[in-house]
Short mmCIF file of C-alpha atoms and ligand atoms in Angstrom, two decimals:
data_model
loop_
_atom_site.label_atom_id
_atom_site.label_comp_id
_atom_site.label_asym_id
_atom_site.label_seq_id
_atom_site.Cartn_x
_atom_site.Cartn_y
_atom_site.Cartn_z
CA MET A 1 0.00 0.00 0.00
CA CYS A 2 1.17 3.49 -0.63
CA ASP A 3 1.35 4.54 3.00
CA THR A 4 4.62 2.66 3.21
CA CYS A 5 5.97 2.98 -0.31
CA GLY A 6 7.96 6.14 0.35
CA CYS A 7 6.61 7.81 -2.71
CA ASN A 8 8.84 10.84 -2.21
CA ILE A 9 12.09 8.92 -2.48
CA THR A 10 14.05 9.53 -5.64
CA LYS A 11 17.51 8.67 -6.91
CA GLY A 12 18.64 12.14 -5.91
CA ASN A 13 17.72 11.94 -2.28
CA GLN A 14 17.72 8.31 -1.27
CA HIS A 15 21.31 8.46 -0.02
CA LEU A 16 20.12 11.06 2.47
CA LEU A 17 17.43 8.82 3.76
CA THR A 18 18.83 5.37 4.18
CA GLY A 19 19.69 5.19 7.82
CA ASP A 20 20.21 2.60 10.47
CA GLY A 21 17.70 0.10 9.22
CA LYS A 22 14.12 -0.46 10.10
CA LEU A 23 14.28 -0.89 13.84
CA SER A 24 17.17 0.03 16.02
CA ARG A 25 17.61 0.25 19.76
CA VAL A 26 18.68 3.71 20.78
CA HIS A 27 19.10 3.12 24.46
CA GLU A 28 17.40 1.02 27.04
CA GLY A 29 13.64 1.25 26.75
CA THR A 30 13.74 3.50 23.71
CA THR A 31 13.02 2.45 20.15
CA ALA A 32 13.66 4.42 16.99
CA VAL A 33 11.66 3.42 13.97
CA SER A 34 12.69 4.68 10.57
CA VAL A 35 9.74 5.40 8.37
CA LEU A 36 9.56 6.88 4.93
CA ARG A 37 6.03 8.05 4.61
CA GLY A 38 4.81 11.11 2.84
CA LEU A 39 3.27 13.33 5.50
CA LEU A 40 0.24 13.74 3.29
CA SER A 41 -0.22 10.02 2.70
CA GLU A 42 -3.68 10.07 4.27
CA ASN A 43 -4.77 12.84 1.94
CA ASP A 44 -3.15 11.10 -1.03
CA HIS A 45 -5.05 7.90 -0.26
CA GLN A 46 -8.34 9.72 -0.30
CA ALA A 47 -7.30 11.53 -3.48
CA ALA A 48 -6.62 8.24 -5.25
CA HIS A 49 -10.08 7.07 -4.22
CA ASN A 50 -11.62 10.28 -5.58
CA ARG A 51 -9.80 9.74 -8.87
CA GLU A 52 -11.38 6.28 -9.07
CA HIS A 53 -14.81 7.87 -8.65
CA PHE A 54 -14.09 10.12 -11.64
CA ASP A 55 -12.41 7.45 -13.75
CA ARG A 56 -15.17 4.89 -13.28
CA ARG A 57 -17.57 7.39 -14.84
CA GLY A 58 -15.23 8.48 -17.61
CA ILE A 59 -14.91 11.97 -16.15
CA LEU A 60 -11.97 14.34 -16.49
CA ALA A 61 -11.44 16.40 -13.31
CA ILE A 62 -9.66 19.74 -13.43
CA ASN A 63 -8.49 21.76 -10.42
CA LEU A 64 -8.39 25.55 -10.92
CA MET A 65 -6.02 27.50 -8.69
CA SER A 66 -5.10 31.20 -8.49
CA SER A 67 -4.99 34.25 -6.25
CA PRO A 68 -8.37 35.59 -5.16
CA GLY A 69 -10.17 37.34 -7.98
CA SER A 70 -7.96 36.15 -10.86
CA GLY A 71 -11.02 35.09 -12.80
CA LYS A 72 -11.61 31.40 -12.01
CA THR A 73 -15.38 31.68 -11.77
CA ALA A 74 -15.55 33.92 -14.83
CA LEU A 75 -13.51 31.35 -16.77
CA LEU A 76 -15.90 28.61 -15.66
CA GLU A 77 -18.94 30.63 -16.70
CA ALA A 78 -17.46 31.29 -20.13
CA SER A 79 -16.40 27.64 -20.56
CA ILE A 80 -19.88 26.42 -19.64
CA ASP A 81 -21.41 28.80 -22.19
CA ALA A 82 -19.01 27.58 -24.87
CA LEU A 83 -19.04 23.83 -24.19
CA GLY A 84 -22.17 23.17 -22.13
CA ASP A 85 -24.22 21.85 -25.03
CA ARG A 86 -21.56 19.30 -26.02
CA TYR A 87 -20.30 18.09 -22.64
CA GLY A 88 -21.93 17.36 -19.29
CA ILE A 89 -20.23 19.72 -16.84
CA ALA A 90 -20.37 19.87 -13.04
CA VAL A 91 -18.52 22.17 -10.65
CA ILE A 92 -17.20 21.80 -7.11
CA GLU A 93 -16.69 25.25 -5.61
CA GLY A 94 -14.30 25.86 -2.73
CA ASP A 95 -14.75 29.11 -0.89
CA LEU A 96 -14.07 30.39 2.60
CA GLU A 97 -17.63 31.48 3.33
CA THR A 98 -20.20 32.20 0.66
CA GLU A 99 -22.32 30.24 -1.81
CA ASN A 100 -21.90 33.05 -4.36
CA ASP A 101 -19.70 31.21 -6.85
CA ALA A 102 -21.87 28.08 -6.82
CA GLU A 103 -24.93 30.23 -7.45
CA ARG A 104 -23.23 31.89 -10.40
CA ILE A 105 -22.53 28.43 -11.85
CA ARG A 106 -26.06 27.12 -11.19
CA ALA A 107 -27.42 30.19 -12.97
CA ARG A 108 -25.71 28.75 -16.07
CA GLY A 109 -27.82 25.59 -15.71
CA VAL A 110 -24.99 23.44 -14.43
CA ARG A 111 -24.83 21.29 -11.28
CA ALA A 112 -22.62 22.82 -8.60
CA VAL A 113 -21.84 22.06 -4.95
CA GLN A 114 -20.24 24.52 -2.62
CA ILE A 115 -17.63 23.49 -0.06
CA ALA A 116 -17.45 26.21 2.58
CA THR A 117 -13.98 25.72 4.03
CA GLY A 118 -14.52 28.17 6.89
CA THR A 119 -11.02 29.27 7.75
CA ALA A 120 -9.13 26.61 5.80
CA CYS A 121 -7.04 28.14 3.03
CA HIS A 122 -7.23 25.14 0.70
CA LEU A 123 -9.37 22.19 -0.31
CA ASP A 124 -8.26 18.72 0.65
CA ALA A 125 -9.18 15.31 -0.72
CA HIS A 126 -11.63 14.55 2.10
CA MET A 127 -13.65 17.71 1.46
CA VAL A 128 -13.76 16.91 -2.25
CA HIS A 129 -14.88 13.35 -1.50
CA ASP A 130 -17.89 14.63 0.46
CA ALA A 131 -18.72 16.97 -2.41
CA VAL A 132 -18.43 14.17 -4.98
CA HIS A 133 -20.99 12.17 -3.02
CA ASP A 134 -23.31 15.20 -2.95
CA LEU A 135 -23.09 15.60 -6.70
CA ASP A 136 -25.10 13.63 -9.25
CA LEU A 137 -22.39 12.58 -11.70
CA ASP A 138 -24.67 10.83 -14.22
CA GLY A 139 -23.99 12.09 -17.72
CA ILE A 140 -21.06 14.26 -16.59
CA ASP A 141 -17.90 14.39 -18.74
CA LEU A 142 -16.02 17.17 -17.04
CA VAL A 143 -15.76 18.20 -13.39
CA PHE A 144 -14.14 21.50 -12.47
CA ILE A 145 -12.91 22.04 -8.93
CA GLU A 146 -12.50 25.73 -8.16
CA ASN A 147 -9.97 25.87 -5.34
CA VAL A 148 -9.83 28.54 -2.65
CA GLY A 149 -8.20 31.73 -3.98
CA ASN A 150 -4.65 31.40 -2.63
CA LEU A 151 -1.32 30.83 -4.40
CA VAL A 152 0.26 28.91 -1.52
CA CYS A 153 -1.67 26.15 0.23
CA PRO A 154 -3.76 24.55 -2.55
CA ALA A 155 -0.63 23.36 -4.35
CA SER A 156 0.19 20.95 -1.51
CA PHE A 157 -2.98 18.86 -1.63
CA ASP A 158 -3.87 16.27 -4.25
CA LEU A 159 -7.66 16.24 -4.58
CA GLY A 160 -8.03 13.37 -7.02
CA GLN A 161 -8.05 15.63 -10.07
CA HIS A 162 -6.31 14.75 -13.34
CA ARG A 163 -5.08 18.18 -14.26
CA ASN A 164 -4.09 21.39 -12.50
CA VAL A 165 -4.68 24.75 -14.11
CA THR A 166 -3.15 27.85 -12.52
CA LEU A 167 -4.51 31.26 -13.48
CA LEU A 168 -2.38 34.39 -13.52
CA SER A 169 -4.26 37.59 -14.29
CA VAL A 170 -2.39 40.40 -15.99
CA THR A 171 -3.16 42.71 -13.04
CA GLU A 172 -1.03 40.59 -10.68
CA GLY A 173 2.46 41.04 -12.11
CA ASP A 174 4.43 38.86 -14.49
CA ASP A 175 6.93 37.61 -11.89
CA LYS A 176 4.37 35.53 -9.94
CA PRO A 177 5.84 32.16 -11.04
CA ALA A 178 9.20 33.16 -9.52
CA LYS A 179 7.49 34.16 -6.27
CA TYR A 180 5.25 31.11 -5.99
CA PRO A 181 7.32 28.28 -7.46
CA VAL A 182 5.47 25.51 -5.60
CA MET A 183 2.15 26.58 -7.10
CA PHE A 184 3.35 27.19 -10.64
CA ARG A 185 5.40 23.99 -10.76
CA ALA A 186 2.16 22.10 -10.07
CA ALA A 187 0.42 23.54 -13.15
CA ASP A 188 -0.30 21.40 -16.21
CA ALA A 189 -1.43 24.58 -17.95
CA VAL A 190 -1.11 28.24 -17.01
CA VAL A 191 -3.94 30.55 -18.01
CA LEU A 192 -3.00 34.20 -18.44
CA SER A 193 -6.36 35.75 -17.63
CA LYS A 194 -7.93 39.17 -18.23
CA ILE A 195 -5.77 39.50 -21.31
CA ASP A 196 -8.17 42.21 -22.54
CA LEU A 197 -6.58 44.47 -19.91
CA LEU A 198 -3.05 44.10 -21.35
CA PRO A 199 -3.17 47.44 -23.19
CA VAL A 200 -3.69 49.27 -19.90
CA MET A 201 -1.25 47.10 -17.90
CA ASP A 202 1.86 48.30 -19.67
CA ASP A 203 4.20 46.65 -17.14
CA PHE A 204 2.88 43.11 -17.65
CA GLU A 205 4.99 41.29 -20.22
CA PRO A 206 3.51 37.87 -21.15
CA SER A 207 6.92 36.72 -22.38
CA ARG A 208 8.43 37.56 -18.98
CA ALA A 209 5.73 35.55 -17.23
CA GLU A 210 6.50 32.63 -19.52
CA ARG A 211 10.25 32.92 -18.89
CA CYS A 212 9.67 32.78 -15.10
CA LEU A 213 7.61 29.65 -15.69
CA ARG A 214 10.33 27.97 -17.82
CA ASP A 215 12.83 28.78 -15.06
CA LEU A 216 10.84 26.32 -12.96
CA ALA A 217 11.54 23.64 -15.59
CA SER A 218 7.84 23.72 -16.47
CA ARG A 219 6.72 22.75 -19.97
CA ALA A 220 3.12 23.72 -19.29
CA PRO A 221 1.44 25.64 -22.11
CA VAL A 222 0.61 29.30 -21.45
CA LEU A 223 -2.94 30.03 -22.62
CA ARG A 224 -4.17 33.60 -23.04
CA VAL A 225 -7.77 34.15 -22.05
CA ALA A 226 -10.24 37.01 -21.75
CA ALA A 227 -13.17 35.25 -20.14
CA ARG A 228 -15.49 38.22 -19.80
CA LYS A 229 -15.38 39.20 -23.43
CA GLN A 230 -15.84 35.62 -24.67
CA ALA A 231 -13.42 36.73 -27.36
CA ASP A 232 -10.17 35.12 -26.31
CA LEU A 233 -11.07 31.62 -25.23
CA GLY A 234 -9.81 29.65 -28.21
CA SER A 235 -6.52 28.24 -26.93
CA TRP A 236 -8.13 27.34 -23.60
CA LEU A 237 -11.08 25.51 -25.18
CA THR A 238 -8.75 23.64 -27.53
CA TRP A 239 -6.55 22.57 -24.62
CA LEU A 240 -9.63 21.46 -22.66
CA GLU A 241 -11.11 19.42 -25.51
CA ASN A 242 -7.76 17.75 -26.16
CA GLU A 243 -7.53 16.85 -22.49
CA ILE A 244 -11.02 15.35 -22.50
CA ALA A 245 -10.18 13.30 -25.59
CA SER A 246 -6.82 12.06 -24.27
CA HIS A 247 -8.36 11.15 -20.94
CA ARG A 248 -10.98 9.01 -22.68
CA LYS A 249 -8.21 7.21 -24.59
CA ARG A 250 -6.27 6.69 -21.37
CA LEU A 251 -9.29 5.22 -19.62
CA GLU A 252 -9.94 2.87 -22.55
CA ALA A 253 -6.37 1.63 -22.11
CA GLY A 254 -7.01 1.13 -18.38
CA GLN A 255 -4.82 4.03 -17.33
CA THR A 256 -5.26 7.26 -15.46
CA ILE A 257 -3.11 10.29 -14.76
CA ARG A 258 -2.17 12.57 -11.90
CA PRO A 259 -1.48 16.26 -12.24
CA ALA A 260 2.04 17.63 -12.78
CA ILE A 261 4.21 15.29 -10.76
CA GLN A 262 7.80 14.18 -11.07
CA PRO A 263 8.27 10.92 -12.99
CA ASP A 264 10.37 9.39 -10.21
CA GLY A 265 7.73 10.01 -7.59
CA MET A 266 5.17 8.52 -9.97
CA ARG A 267 7.20 5.37 -10.57
CA LEU A 268 7.83 4.77 -6.89
CA HIS A 269 4.20 5.38 -6.15
CA SER A 270 2.81 2.91 -8.62
CA GLY A 271 5.23 0.28 -7.35
CA GLY A 272 3.81 0.63 -3.86
CA MET B 1 -1.74 27.94 7.39
CA HIS B 2 -1.88 24.43 6.00
CA GLU B 3 1.10 23.39 8.15
CA LEU B 4 -1.44 22.63 10.88
CA SER B 5 -3.21 20.07 8.67
CA VAL B 6 0.15 18.60 7.68
CA CYS B 7 1.08 18.39 11.37
CA GLN B 8 -2.18 16.67 12.26
CA GLY B 9 -1.65 14.15 9.47
CA MET B 10 1.85 13.49 10.74
CA LEU B 11 0.60 12.96 14.30
CA ARG B 12 -1.98 10.42 13.11
CA GLN B 13 0.82 8.45 11.46
CA VAL B 14 3.01 8.77 14.54
CA GLY B 15 0.11 7.63 16.71
CA ALA B 16 -0.36 4.53 14.58
CA ILE B 17 3.36 3.70 14.75
CA ALA B 18 3.37 4.20 18.53
CA ALA B 19 0.34 1.92 18.89
CA ASP B 20 2.05 -0.76 16.74
CA HIS B 21 5.00 -0.71 19.10
CA GLU B 22 2.91 -0.44 22.25
CA ALA B 23 4.90 2.66 23.13
CA ARG B 24 4.17 4.58 26.30
CA ALA B 25 5.27 7.83 24.75
CA VAL B 26 6.87 9.28 21.65
CA THR B 27 10.01 11.18 22.57
CA GLY B 28 11.32 12.34 19.19
CA ILE B 29 10.07 12.78 15.64
CA THR B 30 12.28 13.53 12.66
CA VAL B 31 10.82 14.86 9.44
CA ARG B 32 12.61 15.68 6.19
CA ILE B 33 11.28 18.53 4.12
CA GLY B 34 12.32 19.91 0.77
CA PRO B 35 11.97 23.64 0.06
CA LEU B 36 9.63 22.84 -2.85
CA SER B 37 7.23 20.76 -0.76
CA GLY B 38 5.18 23.85 0.05
CA VAL B 39 5.60 23.36 3.78
CA GLU B 40 7.44 25.98 5.83
CA PRO B 41 9.63 24.32 8.48
CA GLU B 42 9.12 27.20 10.91
CA LEU B 43 5.35 27.08 10.60
CA LEU B 44 5.39 23.32 11.05
CA ALA B 45 7.48 23.74 14.21
CA GLN B 46 4.98 26.31 15.51
CA ALA B 47 2.02 24.06 14.75
CA PHE B 48 3.54 21.05 16.48
CA PRO B 49 2.98 21.92 20.18
CA ILE B 50 -0.62 22.89 19.40
CA ALA B 51 -1.38 19.79 17.37
CA SER B 52 0.44 17.36 19.66
CA ALA B 53 -1.09 18.53 22.96
CA GLY B 54 -2.75 15.58 24.63
CA THR B 55 -1.49 13.04 22.08
CA VAL B 56 1.07 10.29 22.61
CA ALA B 57 3.63 12.72 21.14
CA ASP B 58 2.93 15.48 23.67
CA GLY B 59 6.30 16.88 24.69
CA ALA B 60 8.27 15.08 21.96
CA ASP B 61 11.19 16.78 20.22
CA LEU B 62 10.42 17.66 16.61
CA ILE B 63 13.52 17.62 14.44
CA ILE B 64 13.10 19.10 10.98
CA GLU B 65 15.79 18.37 8.43
CA THR B 66 15.70 20.30 5.18
CA LEU B 67 16.89 18.73 1.96
CA PRO B 68 18.71 20.41 -0.95
CA VAL B 69 17.11 21.26 -4.29
CA ARG B 70 18.76 19.23 -7.05
CA VAL B 71 17.88 18.68 -10.68
CA HIS B 72 18.82 16.17 -13.35
CA CYS B 73 19.26 17.56 -16.87
CA GLU B 74 17.61 15.58 -19.65
CA THR B 75 19.68 17.40 -22.25
CA CYS B 76 23.24 16.90 -21.00
CA GLY B 77 22.69 14.29 -18.30
CA GLU B 78 24.30 16.23 -15.45
CA ASP B 79 22.92 16.59 -11.92
CA SER B 80 23.27 19.97 -10.23
CA ASP B 81 22.11 22.10 -7.31
CA ALA B 82 19.40 24.63 -8.05
CA ALA B 83 17.45 27.46 -6.47
CA ILE B 84 13.74 26.97 -5.81
CA ASN B 85 12.69 29.36 -8.57
CA ARG B 86 15.49 28.54 -10.99
CA LEU B 87 15.41 24.84 -11.71
CA LEU B 88 17.75 25.06 -14.68
CA CYS B 89 20.69 22.79 -15.42
CA GLY B 90 23.78 24.15 -13.64
CA SER B 91 25.93 22.71 -16.39
CA CYS B 92 24.29 23.66 -19.70
CA GLY B 93 21.53 26.05 -18.56
CA ASP B 94 18.71 24.07 -20.17
CA TYR B 95 15.23 24.01 -18.62
CA HIS B 96 14.50 20.41 -19.58
CA THR B 97 15.32 19.24 -16.09
CA ARG B 98 13.71 16.92 -13.60
CA LEU B 99 13.68 17.54 -9.87
CA ILE B 100 15.54 14.76 -8.08
CA SER B 101 15.51 16.26 -4.60
CA GLY B 102 13.71 19.16 -2.95
CA ASP B 103 9.97 18.42 -2.88
CA GLU B 104 10.02 15.75 -0.19
CA LEU B 105 7.65 15.71 2.72
CA LEU B 106 8.69 12.73 4.78
CA LEU B 107 8.27 11.35 8.24
CA ALA B 108 11.79 9.97 8.65
CA SER B 109 11.91 8.44 12.10
CA VAL B 110 10.04 8.13 15.35
CA GLU B 111 11.73 7.59 18.66
CA MET B 112 9.65 6.22 21.48
CA ASP B 113 9.69 4.91 24.99
CA THR B 114 8.74 1.26 24.94
CA GLU B 115 9.84 0.13 28.38
CA ARG B 116 7.14 -1.91 30.11
CA GLU B 117 5.67 -0.71 33.35
CA PRO B 118 7.06 -2.91 36.10
CA ALA B 119 4.55 -5.71 36.63
CA ARG B 120 2.42 -5.25 39.72
CA ALA B 121 0.97 -8.02 41.81
N1 GTP C 301 -11.52 42.69 -17.67
C1 GTP C 301 -11.73 41.45 -17.27
N2 GTP C 301 -12.19 41.22 -16.03
C2 GTP C 301 -12.38 39.94 -15.65
C3 GTP C 301 -12.12 38.85 -16.52
N3 GTP C 301 -12.39 37.71 -15.85
C4 GTP C 301 -12.83 38.07 -14.63
N4 GTP C 301 -12.83 39.42 -14.49
C5 GTP C 301 -13.26 40.20 -13.29
O1 GTP C 301 -12.43 39.91 -12.20
C6 GTP C 301 -13.20 39.85 -10.99
C7 GTP C 301 -13.01 38.52 -10.29
O2 GTP C 301 -13.47 37.47 -11.13
P1 GTP C 301 -13.90 36.05 -10.57
O3 GTP C 301 -14.20 35.19 -11.72
O4 GTP C 301 -14.94 36.19 -9.52
O5 GTP C 301 -12.54 35.61 -9.87
P2 GTP C 301 -12.28 34.30 -8.98
O6 GTP C 301 -10.89 33.86 -9.25
O7 GTP C 301 -13.36 33.31 -9.18
O8 GTP C 301 -12.37 34.93 -7.50
P3 GTP C 301 -12.42 34.13 -6.08
O9 GTP C 301 -13.36 32.97 -6.25
O10 GTP C 301 -12.92 35.15 -5.12
O11 GTP C 301 -11.01 33.71 -5.79
C8 GTP C 301 -14.65 40.11 -11.39
O12 GTP C 301 -14.93 41.46 -11.19
C9 GTP C 301 -14.66 39.75 -12.86
O13 GTP C 301 -15.65 40.43 -13.58
C10 GTP C 301 -11.64 39.15 -17.83
O14 GTP C 301 -11.38 38.26 -18.65
N5 GTP C 301 -11.46 40.45 -18.15
ZN1 ZN C 302 -14.53 32.32 -7.78
ZN1 ZN C 303 -16.33 7.38 -2.20
ZN1 ZN C 304 -2.19 28.66 4.38
ZN1 ZN C 305 22.33 20.24 -18.89
#
């Protein structure tokens, strides 16, 4: 089982970790046990279970992360308007307090559940599991999870999604990937949002944002979007439809996928 | 502050290990954390006394070891040290690298008191 597989061990760090063996006496009456468990193994277990829920129904699950107000809900509204008649879409909304975002989604005629996290600054796999059981997934092809607006904590919790999308609005500054490397490294795609405001944001350089992202060794595509105008959605919708199609192929071949994760960690995990 | 949830998860694992070993108390916990794990060692250390109060690990020493950030270059094959927001190959400068150390979040060892209470008649 993966709670003992040491899924964080890689060739680069294993020499730092191999110690005195499994069980060693330290001094009389004291035992030291060496363990190599990911501290989030409980969360990761639940996340794997959530992924099975999605996979069994042929659903692609996408986690949207960004700072507060970067345009996640607006992107969802625009995507529903563009794709809602061809795909069954459902939304899990994470928010500190209100039902506002879920209501905006329901107004588009789409099923949505709200997770009110209270003071928690991120969603975790257990919260998403409860939401999945509250959601009728019949006929759904695509589930969006809108994470709590926060560029720090959400990156540390696998929810059972297949893909991570991180939004960066042009009003936030083009050096965000350098400031929040953990978050941007986790992205399978980066959406540059509110691109309609570029003409007035003369200090935001999309190429500089992309360079900061490449400095993190990320190969994620950078997709420019203006959700409110419905004008610039093309690259995002193409990416999304390709992801839905490749996920269906993967499922037919009996496979699934986790969001941006290092190949070594992946290999060790599946061997567990 | 998600370090509190990480700390609570850690304490559940420690509790299970202590129960396996029929330990009376946990005296030391060592964790290994990479700078790219998203967990701040200082915040984890602050969360620990709060989260451990009343558990089998109440009063235990928490030792946090941080690990270096290292990358492997897929272009030239070299391994090198890197900064958290500059994961480029130190040898050829390419960005086609893979992280080989630096995002770990591991419970490394648990030290506990397993001496039996003296048997009473
Ligand atoms: N100009 C412009 N404004 C946008 C665009 N997308 C969103 N906005 C505005 O940005 C504000 C925040 O948008 P939301 O979609 O609510 O952002 P969010 O990321 O869901 O916010 P939280 O859920 O609070 O984190 C709103 O006033 C939107 O109208 C866009 O493409 N262009
Ligand atoms: Zn929102
Ligand atoms: Zn379930
Ligand atoms: Zn936090
Ligand atoms: Zn190189």
